[in-house]
Amino acid sequence: MFILALKLIRMDIENSVELRPRFQKDIPKSIAVILENAQKIKDEVKEDYRIKISDHHIFFFITLAKRKYYSPHLHIELSANEDQTTHVKGLFGPDQTVWTFFMFLHFFVGGVFLIFSMMAYSHWSLKQSVVVDFCMMFFMAILWMLLYFQARINRKKCAPQMHKLEDLMNRVLE
């Protein structure tokens, strides 16, 4: 069943519409055992990966020497179930700086679109030309789609690294 869940996660990463894929699964181990295992593996893989442990959260990063601008990180949250198993919630995402810049660009494009849509309404109600307003709105819509497709291309580029982080996570959860 654990291997089946692993295959489902891999399929979901590559076919998902989400730019930040998420997953959940239950592990037949306690949180303490998982955190102890993470601490052991942390020293073994420090050349290639950085593992950060904070309370019931484990963060997996690729080291700076091997990181690209599109390199992902993996965040898992551990919560105890009543039957002494652990519920794991995972989230793949880009570097925080890249994600912040990406979101800034989205808000900028959305803001410019809204400003020109209000200007178009004002110009229309005043019976003035709205050609420039609609051209800018169209350009912003195209720019938004280009941002989305660029994010999809970056996620496709980082898929091998995502699988490596997933394999590292599975070593910690074993």
Short mmCIF file of N, CA and C in Angstrom, two decimals:
data_model
loop_
_atom_site.label_atom_id
_atom_site.label_comp_id
_atom_site.label_asym_id
_atom_site.label_seq_id
_atom_site.Cartn_x
_atom_site.Cartn_y
_atom_site.Cartn_z
N MET A 1 0.82 -1.19 0.00
CA MET A 1 0.00 0.00 0.00
C MET A 1 0.87 1.26 0.00
N PHE A 2 1.99 1.21 0.75
CA PHE A 2 2.88 2.36 0.81
C PHE A 2 3.47 2.64 -0.57
N ILE A 3 3.85 1.59 -1.31
CA ILE A 3 4.40 1.76 -2.65
C ILE A 3 3.34 2.30 -3.58
N LEU A 4 2.10 1.83 -3.43
CA LEU A 4 1.00 2.33 -4.25
C LEU A 4 0.80 3.82 -4.01
N ALA A 5 0.85 4.24 -2.75
CA ALA A 5 0.70 5.66 -2.43
C ALA A 5 1.83 6.46 -3.04
N LEU A 6 3.05 5.91 -3.04
CA LEU A 6 4.19 6.60 -3.64
C LEU A 6 3.96 6.80 -5.13
N LYS A 7 3.46 5.78 -5.83
CA LYS A 7 3.21 5.90 -7.25
C LYS A 7 2.11 6.91 -7.53
N LEU A 8 1.10 6.96 -6.69
CA LEU A 8 0.04 7.93 -6.86
C LEU A 8 0.56 9.35 -6.69
N ILE A 9 1.45 9.55 -5.76
CA ILE A 9 2.01 10.87 -5.54
C ILE A 9 2.81 11.30 -6.77
N ARG A 10 3.64 10.41 -7.30
CA ARG A 10 4.44 10.76 -8.48
C ARG A 10 3.55 11.09 -9.66
N MET A 11 2.50 10.32 -9.86
CA MET A 11 1.61 10.60 -10.97
C MET A 11 0.92 11.94 -10.76
N ASP A 12 0.55 12.22 -9.53
CA ASP A 12 -0.15 13.45 -9.22
C ASP A 12 0.74 14.67 -9.44
N ILE A 13 2.02 14.56 -9.11
CA ILE A 13 2.94 15.68 -9.29
C ILE A 13 3.03 16.07 -10.76
N GLU A 14 3.13 15.09 -11.63
CA GLU A 14 3.36 15.38 -13.04
C GLU A 14 2.09 15.77 -13.79
N ASN A 15 0.91 15.37 -13.31
CA ASN A 15 -0.32 15.66 -14.02
C ASN A 15 -1.19 16.70 -13.33
N SER A 16 -0.73 17.21 -12.23
CA SER A 16 -1.51 18.15 -11.45
C SER A 16 -1.54 19.53 -12.10
N VAL A 17 -2.67 20.22 -11.93
CA VAL A 17 -2.79 21.59 -12.41
C VAL A 17 -2.13 22.54 -11.41
N GLU A 18 -2.11 22.15 -10.16
CA GLU A 18 -1.54 22.99 -9.11
C GLU A 18 -0.06 23.29 -9.39
N LEU A 19 0.34 24.48 -9.05
CA LEU A 19 1.75 24.83 -9.17
C LEU A 19 2.53 24.39 -7.94
N ARG A 20 1.84 24.18 -6.83
CA ARG A 20 2.47 23.71 -5.60
C ARG A 20 1.76 22.42 -5.18
N PRO A 21 2.18 21.25 -5.70
CA PRO A 21 1.49 20.00 -5.40
C PRO A 21 1.49 19.65 -3.92
N ARG A 22 0.39 19.09 -3.46
CA ARG A 22 0.21 18.67 -2.06
C ARG A 22 -0.14 17.19 -2.02
N PHE A 23 0.12 16.57 -0.89
CA PHE A 23 -0.28 15.18 -0.70
C PHE A 23 -0.48 14.91 0.79
N GLN A 24 -1.16 13.81 1.08
CA GLN A 24 -1.40 13.37 2.46
C GLN A 24 -1.31 11.85 2.49
N LYS A 25 -0.79 11.32 3.59
CA LYS A 25 -0.79 9.88 3.79
C LYS A 25 -0.59 9.56 5.26
N ASP A 26 -0.93 8.36 5.63
CA ASP A 26 -0.76 7.89 7.00
C ASP A 26 0.40 6.91 7.04
N ILE A 27 1.24 7.03 8.08
CA ILE A 27 2.43 6.21 8.25
C ILE A 27 2.28 5.43 9.56
N PRO A 28 2.58 4.13 9.57
CA PRO A 28 2.42 3.33 10.80
C PRO A 28 3.58 3.50 11.78
N LYS A 29 4.02 4.72 12.00
CA LYS A 29 5.09 5.02 12.96
C LYS A 29 4.69 6.24 13.77
N SER A 30 5.33 6.40 14.91
CA SER A 30 5.04 7.56 15.75
C SER A 30 5.86 8.76 15.26
N ILE A 31 5.45 9.93 15.68
CA ILE A 31 6.15 11.16 15.30
C ILE A 31 7.59 11.14 15.82
N ALA A 32 7.77 10.66 17.05
CA ALA A 32 9.11 10.64 17.65
C ALA A 32 10.07 9.78 16.83
N VAL A 33 9.62 8.63 16.35
CA VAL A 33 10.46 7.75 15.55
C VAL A 33 10.82 8.42 14.22
N ILE A 34 9.85 9.08 13.61
CA ILE A 34 10.10 9.76 12.33
C ILE A 34 11.09 10.90 12.51
N LEU A 35 10.92 11.70 13.57
CA LEU A 35 11.84 12.81 13.82
C LEU A 35 13.25 12.32 14.13
N GLU A 36 13.34 11.21 14.86
CA GLU A 36 14.65 10.62 15.17
C GLU A 36 15.32 10.12 13.89
N ASN A 37 14.55 9.49 13.03
CA ASN A 37 15.07 9.01 11.75
C ASN A 37 15.53 10.19 10.89
N ALA A 38 14.78 11.28 10.90
CA ALA A 38 15.15 12.48 10.13
C ALA A 38 16.47 13.05 10.64
N GLN A 39 16.66 13.03 11.95
CA GLN A 39 17.89 13.54 12.53
C GLN A 39 19.09 12.71 12.10
N LYS A 40 18.91 11.38 12.03
CA LYS A 40 20.00 10.50 11.59
C LYS A 40 20.34 10.75 10.12
N ILE A 41 19.33 10.82 9.29
CA ILE A 41 19.54 10.97 7.85
C ILE A 41 20.08 12.37 7.52
N LYS A 42 19.77 13.33 8.37
CA LYS A 42 20.22 14.72 8.15
C LYS A 42 21.73 14.79 7.98
N ASP A 43 22.48 14.06 8.81
CA ASP A 43 23.94 14.08 8.72
C ASP A 43 24.45 13.29 7.52
N GLU A 44 23.73 12.23 7.12
CA GLU A 44 24.16 11.40 5.99
C GLU A 44 24.09 12.15 4.66
N VAL A 45 23.10 13.00 4.50
CA VAL A 45 22.84 13.61 3.19
C VAL A 45 23.21 15.09 3.13
N LYS A 46 24.00 15.57 4.09
CA LYS A 46 24.26 17.01 4.16
C LYS A 46 25.03 17.55 2.96
N GLU A 47 25.67 16.69 2.15
CA GLU A 47 26.37 17.14 0.95
C GLU A 47 25.38 17.57 -0.14
N ASP A 48 24.26 16.86 -0.24
CA ASP A 48 23.30 17.11 -1.32
C ASP A 48 22.02 17.79 -0.86
N TYR A 49 21.63 17.55 0.38
CA TYR A 49 20.34 18.05 0.88
C TYR A 49 20.52 18.68 2.25
N ARG A 50 19.60 19.58 2.54
CA ARG A 50 19.55 20.18 3.87
C ARG A 50 18.18 19.83 4.45
N ILE A 51 18.18 19.28 5.65
CA ILE A 51 16.94 18.93 6.33
C ILE A 51 16.83 19.80 7.56
N LYS A 52 15.71 20.48 7.68
CA LYS A 52 15.47 21.35 8.83
C LYS A 52 14.27 20.78 9.59
N ILE A 53 14.44 20.62 10.89
CA ILE A 53 13.38 20.06 11.73
C ILE A 53 12.93 21.13 12.71
N SER A 54 11.64 21.40 12.72
CA SER A 54 11.08 22.40 13.60
C SER A 54 9.77 21.87 14.16
N ASP A 55 9.78 21.51 15.43
CA ASP A 55 8.60 20.96 16.10
C ASP A 55 8.13 19.72 15.34
N HIS A 56 6.93 19.73 14.77
CA HIS A 56 6.40 18.59 14.01
C HIS A 56 6.44 18.86 12.51
N HIS A 57 7.38 19.67 12.09
CA HIS A 57 7.54 20.01 10.68
C HIS A 57 8.95 19.62 10.25
N ILE A 58 9.05 19.08 9.03
CA ILE A 58 10.35 18.75 8.46
C ILE A 58 10.41 19.41 7.08
N PHE A 59 11.49 20.14 6.84
CA PHE A 59 11.71 20.82 5.58
C PHE A 59 12.89 20.18 4.88
N PHE A 60 12.73 19.87 3.60
CA PHE A 60 13.78 19.28 2.80
C PHE A 60 14.17 20.29 1.71
N PHE A 61 15.46 20.63 1.66
CA PHE A 61 15.97 21.58 0.69
C PHE A 61 17.12 20.95 -0.08
N ILE A 62 17.36 21.42 -1.27
CA ILE A 62 18.55 21.05 -2.03
C ILE A 62 19.63 22.05 -1.67
N THR A 63 20.86 21.58 -1.48
CA THR A 63 21.94 22.49 -1.06
C THR A 63 22.18 23.57 -2.10
N LEU A 64 22.75 24.66 -1.66
CA LEU A 64 22.99 25.80 -2.55
C LEU A 64 23.86 25.45 -3.75
N ALA A 65 24.82 24.55 -3.56
CA ALA A 65 25.72 24.19 -4.65
C ALA A 65 24.99 23.49 -5.79
N LYS A 66 23.90 22.80 -5.51
CA LYS A 66 23.17 22.04 -6.54
C LYS A 66 21.83 22.66 -6.88
N ARG A 67 21.53 23.80 -6.28
CA ARG A 67 20.23 24.43 -6.48
C ARG A 67 20.21 25.29 -7.73
N LYS A 68 19.09 25.23 -8.43
CA LYS A 68 18.80 26.10 -9.57
C LYS A 68 17.72 27.08 -9.11
N TYR A 69 17.44 28.09 -9.92
CA TYR A 69 16.42 29.05 -9.50
C TYR A 69 15.04 28.41 -9.37
N TYR A 70 14.80 27.33 -10.08
CA TYR A 70 13.50 26.66 -10.04
C TYR A 70 13.47 25.47 -9.07
N SER A 71 14.56 25.23 -8.36
CA SER A 71 14.63 24.06 -7.47
C SER A 71 13.54 24.11 -6.40
N PRO A 72 12.93 22.96 -6.15
CA PRO A 72 11.85 22.91 -5.17
C PRO A 72 12.35 22.68 -3.74
N HIS A 73 11.45 22.83 -2.81
CA HIS A 73 11.68 22.35 -1.46
C HIS A 73 10.43 21.57 -1.07
N LEU A 74 10.54 20.77 -0.06
CA LEU A 74 9.43 19.94 0.40
C LEU A 74 9.22 20.21 1.88
N HIS A 75 8.00 20.49 2.24
CA HIS A 75 7.62 20.71 3.63
C HIS A 75 6.62 19.63 4.02
N ILE A 76 6.92 18.89 5.09
CA ILE A 76 5.94 17.93 5.59
C ILE A 76 5.58 18.28 7.02
N GLU A 77 4.32 18.09 7.32
CA GLU A 77 3.80 18.33 8.66
C GLU A 77 3.32 17.01 9.21
N LEU A 78 3.74 16.70 10.43
CA LEU A 78 3.38 15.44 11.07
C LEU A 78 2.35 15.69 12.16
N SER A 79 1.29 14.89 12.15
CA SER A 79 0.30 14.98 13.23
C SER A 79 -0.08 13.57 13.66
N ALA A 80 -0.21 13.39 14.96
CA ALA A 80 -0.48 12.07 15.53
C ALA A 80 -1.96 11.70 15.36
N ASN A 81 -2.19 10.44 14.99
CA ASN A 81 -3.54 9.89 14.94
C ASN A 81 -3.82 9.16 16.24
N GLU A 82 -5.06 8.86 16.49
CA GLU A 82 -5.44 8.17 17.73
C GLU A 82 -4.92 6.74 17.79
N ASP A 83 -4.69 6.11 16.64
CA ASP A 83 -4.26 4.71 16.61
C ASP A 83 -2.74 4.56 16.55
N GLN A 84 -2.01 5.53 17.08
CA GLN A 84 -0.54 5.54 17.17
C GLN A 84 0.15 5.59 15.80
N THR A 85 -0.56 6.02 14.78
CA THR A 85 0.06 6.24 13.48
C THR A 85 0.25 7.75 13.30
N THR A 86 0.89 8.12 12.24
CA THR A 86 1.16 9.53 11.98
C THR A 86 0.57 9.93 10.64
N HIS A 87 -0.13 11.05 10.64
CA HIS A 87 -0.68 11.61 9.41
C HIS A 87 0.33 12.62 8.88
N VAL A 88 0.73 12.43 7.62
CA VAL A 88 1.74 13.28 7.00
C VAL A 88 1.07 14.11 5.92
N LYS A 89 1.24 15.44 6.02
CA LYS A 89 0.79 16.36 4.97
C LYS A 89 2.03 16.95 4.34
N GLY A 90 2.10 16.88 3.01
CA GLY A 90 3.27 17.38 2.31
C GLY A 90 2.93 18.45 1.30
N LEU A 91 3.87 19.35 1.07
CA LEU A 91 3.70 20.44 0.12
C LEU A 91 5.02 20.69 -0.59
N PHE A 92 5.01 20.54 -1.90
CA PHE A 92 6.17 20.91 -2.71
C PHE A 92 6.00 22.36 -3.12
N GLY A 93 7.09 23.09 -3.11
CA GLY A 93 7.00 24.48 -3.54
C GLY A 93 8.34 24.99 -3.99
N PRO A 94 8.34 26.11 -4.69
CA PRO A 94 9.61 26.71 -5.11
C PRO A 94 10.27 27.43 -3.93
N ASP A 95 11.46 27.91 -4.16
CA ASP A 95 12.15 28.71 -3.16
C ASP A 95 11.26 29.89 -2.76
N GLN A 96 11.29 30.29 -1.51
CA GLN A 96 10.40 31.34 -1.02
C GLN A 96 10.62 32.66 -1.75
N THR A 97 11.86 32.98 -2.09
CA THR A 97 12.13 34.23 -2.79
C THR A 97 11.50 34.21 -4.19
N VAL A 98 11.65 33.10 -4.88
CA VAL A 98 11.07 32.96 -6.22
C VAL A 98 9.56 33.03 -6.15
N TRP A 99 8.97 32.34 -5.15
CA TRP A 99 7.51 32.33 -5.01
C TRP A 99 7.00 33.73 -4.70
N THR A 100 7.70 34.46 -3.83
CA THR A 100 7.29 35.82 -3.49
C THR A 100 7.33 36.73 -4.72
N PHE A 101 8.40 36.63 -5.51
CA PHE A 101 8.50 37.42 -6.73
C PHE A 101 7.40 37.04 -7.72
N PHE A 102 7.15 35.75 -7.86
CA PHE A 102 6.10 35.25 -8.75
C PHE A 102 4.73 35.80 -8.32
N MET A 103 4.44 35.79 -7.03
CA MET A 103 3.16 36.31 -6.55
C MET A 103 3.10 37.82 -6.73
N PHE A 104 4.21 38.54 -6.53
CA PHE A 104 4.25 39.98 -6.76
C PHE A 104 3.89 40.28 -8.22
N LEU A 105 4.47 39.52 -9.15
CA LEU A 105 4.15 39.73 -10.56
C LEU A 105 2.66 39.48 -10.84
N HIS A 106 2.11 38.44 -10.22
CA HIS A 106 0.68 38.16 -10.40
C HIS A 106 -0.19 39.31 -9.87
N PHE A 107 0.13 39.81 -8.68
CA PHE A 107 -0.65 40.91 -8.12
C PHE A 107 -0.49 42.18 -8.95
N PHE A 108 0.72 42.41 -9.46
CA PHE A 108 0.95 43.58 -10.31
C PHE A 108 0.11 43.49 -11.58
N VAL A 109 0.16 42.33 -12.25
CA VAL A 109 -0.61 42.14 -13.48
C VAL A 109 -2.11 42.28 -13.20
N GLY A 110 -2.57 41.66 -12.09
CA GLY A 110 -3.99 41.78 -11.73
C GLY A 110 -4.38 43.20 -11.40
N GLY A 111 -3.51 43.93 -10.70
CA GLY A 111 -3.80 45.32 -10.36
C GLY A 111 -3.87 46.20 -11.59
N VAL A 112 -2.93 46.04 -12.51
CA VAL A 112 -2.94 46.83 -13.74
C VAL A 112 -4.20 46.49 -14.55
N PHE A 113 -4.57 45.21 -14.59
CA PHE A 113 -5.79 44.81 -15.30
C PHE A 113 -7.01 45.51 -14.70
N LEU A 114 -7.11 45.51 -13.36
CA LEU A 114 -8.26 46.15 -12.70
C LEU A 114 -8.27 47.67 -12.94
N ILE A 115 -7.12 48.30 -12.88
CA ILE A 115 -7.04 49.75 -13.11
C ILE A 115 -7.53 50.08 -14.52
N PHE A 116 -7.05 49.34 -15.51
CA PHE A 116 -7.48 49.62 -16.88
C PHE A 116 -8.93 49.23 -17.13
N SER A 117 -9.44 48.24 -16.40
CA SER A 117 -10.87 47.93 -16.56
C SER A 117 -11.73 49.06 -15.97
N MET A 118 -11.30 49.66 -14.86
CA MET A 118 -12.03 50.81 -14.32
C MET A 118 -11.92 52.01 -15.25
N MET A 119 -10.72 52.20 -15.82
CA MET A 119 -10.55 53.31 -16.77
C MET A 119 -11.41 53.08 -18.01
N ALA A 120 -11.51 51.83 -18.46
CA ALA A 120 -12.34 51.52 -19.63
C ALA A 120 -13.80 51.84 -19.34
N TYR A 121 -14.26 51.48 -18.15
CA TYR A 121 -15.65 51.80 -17.79
C TYR A 121 -15.87 53.31 -17.75
N SER A 122 -14.91 54.02 -17.14
CA SER A 122 -15.04 55.49 -17.07
C SER A 122 -15.04 56.11 -18.46
N HIS A 123 -14.11 55.67 -19.31
CA HIS A 123 -14.07 56.20 -20.67
C HIS A 123 -15.33 55.84 -21.45
N TRP A 124 -15.82 54.63 -21.26
CA TRP A 124 -17.05 54.21 -21.95
C TRP A 124 -18.25 55.05 -21.51
N SER A 125 -18.35 55.28 -20.18
CA SER A 125 -19.49 56.06 -19.68
C SER A 125 -19.40 57.53 -20.09
N LEU A 126 -18.17 58.02 -20.35
CA LEU A 126 -17.98 59.39 -20.83
C LEU A 126 -17.98 59.46 -22.36
N LYS A 127 -18.25 58.32 -23.00
CA LYS A 127 -18.30 58.21 -24.46
C LYS A 127 -16.97 58.60 -25.11
N GLN A 128 -15.88 58.14 -24.48
CA GLN A 128 -14.54 58.35 -25.02
C GLN A 128 -14.00 57.01 -25.54
N SER A 129 -12.89 57.06 -26.22
CA SER A 129 -12.30 55.85 -26.79
C SER A 129 -11.80 54.90 -25.68
N VAL A 130 -12.10 53.63 -25.84
CA VAL A 130 -11.66 52.62 -24.86
C VAL A 130 -10.65 51.65 -25.48
N VAL A 131 -10.14 51.96 -26.65
CA VAL A 131 -9.23 51.06 -27.36
C VAL A 131 -7.96 50.80 -26.56
N VAL A 132 -7.32 51.85 -26.04
CA VAL A 132 -6.09 51.69 -25.28
C VAL A 132 -6.35 50.87 -24.01
N ASP A 133 -7.47 51.12 -23.35
CA ASP A 133 -7.81 50.39 -22.12
C ASP A 133 -7.97 48.90 -22.40
N PHE A 134 -8.70 48.58 -23.46
CA PHE A 134 -8.91 47.17 -23.79
C PHE A 134 -7.63 46.50 -24.28
N CYS A 135 -6.80 47.25 -24.98
CA CYS A 135 -5.50 46.70 -25.41
C CYS A 135 -4.64 46.35 -24.19
N MET A 136 -4.60 47.24 -23.20
CA MET A 136 -3.83 46.96 -21.98
C MET A 136 -4.42 45.78 -21.20
N MET A 137 -5.75 45.72 -21.13
CA MET A 137 -6.39 44.59 -20.44
C MET A 137 -6.05 43.28 -21.16
N PHE A 138 -6.07 43.29 -22.49
CA PHE A 138 -5.74 42.10 -23.26
C PHE A 138 -4.27 41.72 -23.04
N PHE A 139 -3.38 42.73 -23.04
CA PHE A 139 -1.97 42.48 -22.81
C PHE A 139 -1.73 41.89 -21.42
N MET A 140 -2.44 42.39 -20.41
CA MET A 140 -2.29 41.86 -19.05
C MET A 140 -2.80 40.41 -18.96
N ALA A 141 -3.88 40.11 -19.66
CA ALA A 141 -4.38 38.74 -19.67
C ALA A 141 -3.37 37.79 -20.33
N ILE A 142 -2.76 38.24 -21.43
CA ILE A 142 -1.72 37.44 -22.09
C ILE A 142 -0.52 37.27 -21.18
N LEU A 143 -0.12 38.35 -20.51
CA LEU A 143 1.01 38.29 -19.59
C LEU A 143 0.73 37.33 -18.43
N TRP A 144 -0.50 37.33 -17.92
CA TRP A 144 -0.87 36.41 -16.84
C TRP A 144 -0.76 34.96 -17.31
N MET A 145 -1.22 34.69 -18.53
CA MET A 145 -1.13 33.32 -19.06
C MET A 145 0.34 32.92 -19.26
N LEU A 146 1.17 33.86 -19.71
CA LEU A 146 2.59 33.56 -19.87
C LEU A 146 3.25 33.25 -18.53
N LEU A 147 2.87 33.98 -17.48
CA LEU A 147 3.39 33.68 -16.14
C LEU A 147 3.00 32.27 -15.71
N TYR A 148 1.75 31.90 -15.96
CA TYR A 148 1.29 30.57 -15.58
C TYR A 148 2.07 29.49 -16.35
N PHE A 149 2.22 29.66 -17.66
CA PHE A 149 2.92 28.65 -18.44
C PHE A 149 4.41 28.59 -18.09
N GLN A 150 5.00 29.72 -17.74
CA GLN A 150 6.39 29.71 -17.29
C GLN A 150 6.51 28.92 -15.99
N ALA A 151 5.56 29.08 -15.10
CA ALA A 151 5.56 28.32 -13.84
C ALA A 151 5.42 26.83 -14.12
N ARG A 152 4.57 26.46 -15.09
CA ARG A 152 4.42 25.05 -15.46
C ARG A 152 5.72 24.49 -16.04
N ILE A 153 6.40 25.29 -16.86
CA ILE A 153 7.67 24.86 -17.45
C ILE A 153 8.71 24.66 -16.34
N ASN A 154 8.76 25.59 -15.39
CA ASN A 154 9.70 25.47 -14.27
C ASN A 154 9.39 24.24 -13.43
N ARG A 155 8.10 23.96 -13.21
CA ARG A 155 7.74 22.78 -12.43
C ARG A 155 8.15 21.51 -13.17
N LYS A 156 8.02 21.50 -14.47
CA LYS A 156 8.44 20.34 -15.26
C LYS A 156 9.95 20.15 -15.17
N LYS A 157 10.71 21.27 -15.21
CA LYS A 157 12.17 21.21 -15.09
C LYS A 157 12.58 20.66 -13.73
N CYS A 158 11.85 21.01 -12.70
CA CYS A 158 12.25 20.60 -11.35
C CYS A 158 11.66 19.26 -10.94
N ALA A 159 10.90 18.60 -11.81
CA ALA A 159 10.29 17.31 -11.46
C ALA A 159 11.31 16.27 -11.00
N PRO A 160 12.48 16.13 -11.66
CA PRO A 160 13.46 15.15 -11.15
C PRO A 160 13.92 15.48 -9.72
N GLN A 161 14.11 16.78 -9.43
CA GLN A 161 14.50 17.16 -8.08
C GLN A 161 13.37 16.91 -7.09
N MET A 162 12.13 17.10 -7.53
CA MET A 162 10.99 16.81 -6.66
C MET A 162 10.97 15.33 -6.31
N HIS A 163 11.26 14.48 -7.28
CA HIS A 163 11.27 13.04 -7.03
C HIS A 163 12.41 12.65 -6.09
N LYS A 164 13.55 13.34 -6.21
CA LYS A 164 14.65 13.07 -5.29
C LYS A 164 14.30 13.48 -3.87
N LEU A 165 13.64 14.64 -3.73
CA LEU A 165 13.19 15.06 -2.40
C LEU A 165 12.14 14.09 -1.85
N GLU A 166 11.29 13.61 -2.73
CA GLU A 166 10.27 12.64 -2.31
C GLU A 166 10.92 11.34 -1.85
N ASP A 167 11.95 10.88 -2.57
CA ASP A 167 12.68 9.68 -2.16
C ASP A 167 13.35 9.89 -0.80
N LEU A 168 13.92 11.07 -0.60
CA LEU A 168 14.54 11.38 0.69
C LEU A 168 13.48 11.38 1.78
N MET A 169 12.33 11.96 1.51
CA MET A 169 11.23 11.95 2.49
C MET A 169 10.83 10.51 2.82
N ASN A 170 10.75 9.66 1.80
CA ASN A 170 10.35 8.28 2.04
C ASN A 170 11.39 7.54 2.87
N ARG A 171 12.68 7.89 2.71
CA ARG A 171 13.72 7.31 3.58
C ARG A 171 13.49 7.72 5.04
N VAL A 172 13.11 8.97 5.23
CA VAL A 172 12.85 9.46 6.59
C VAL A 172 11.61 8.77 7.18
N LEU A 173 10.62 8.54 6.36
CA LEU A 173 9.37 7.96 6.86
C LEU A 173 9.41 6.43 6.99
N GLU A 174 10.46 5.78 6.45
CA GLU A 174 10.56 4.31 6.53
C GLU A 174 10.68 3.83 7.95
#
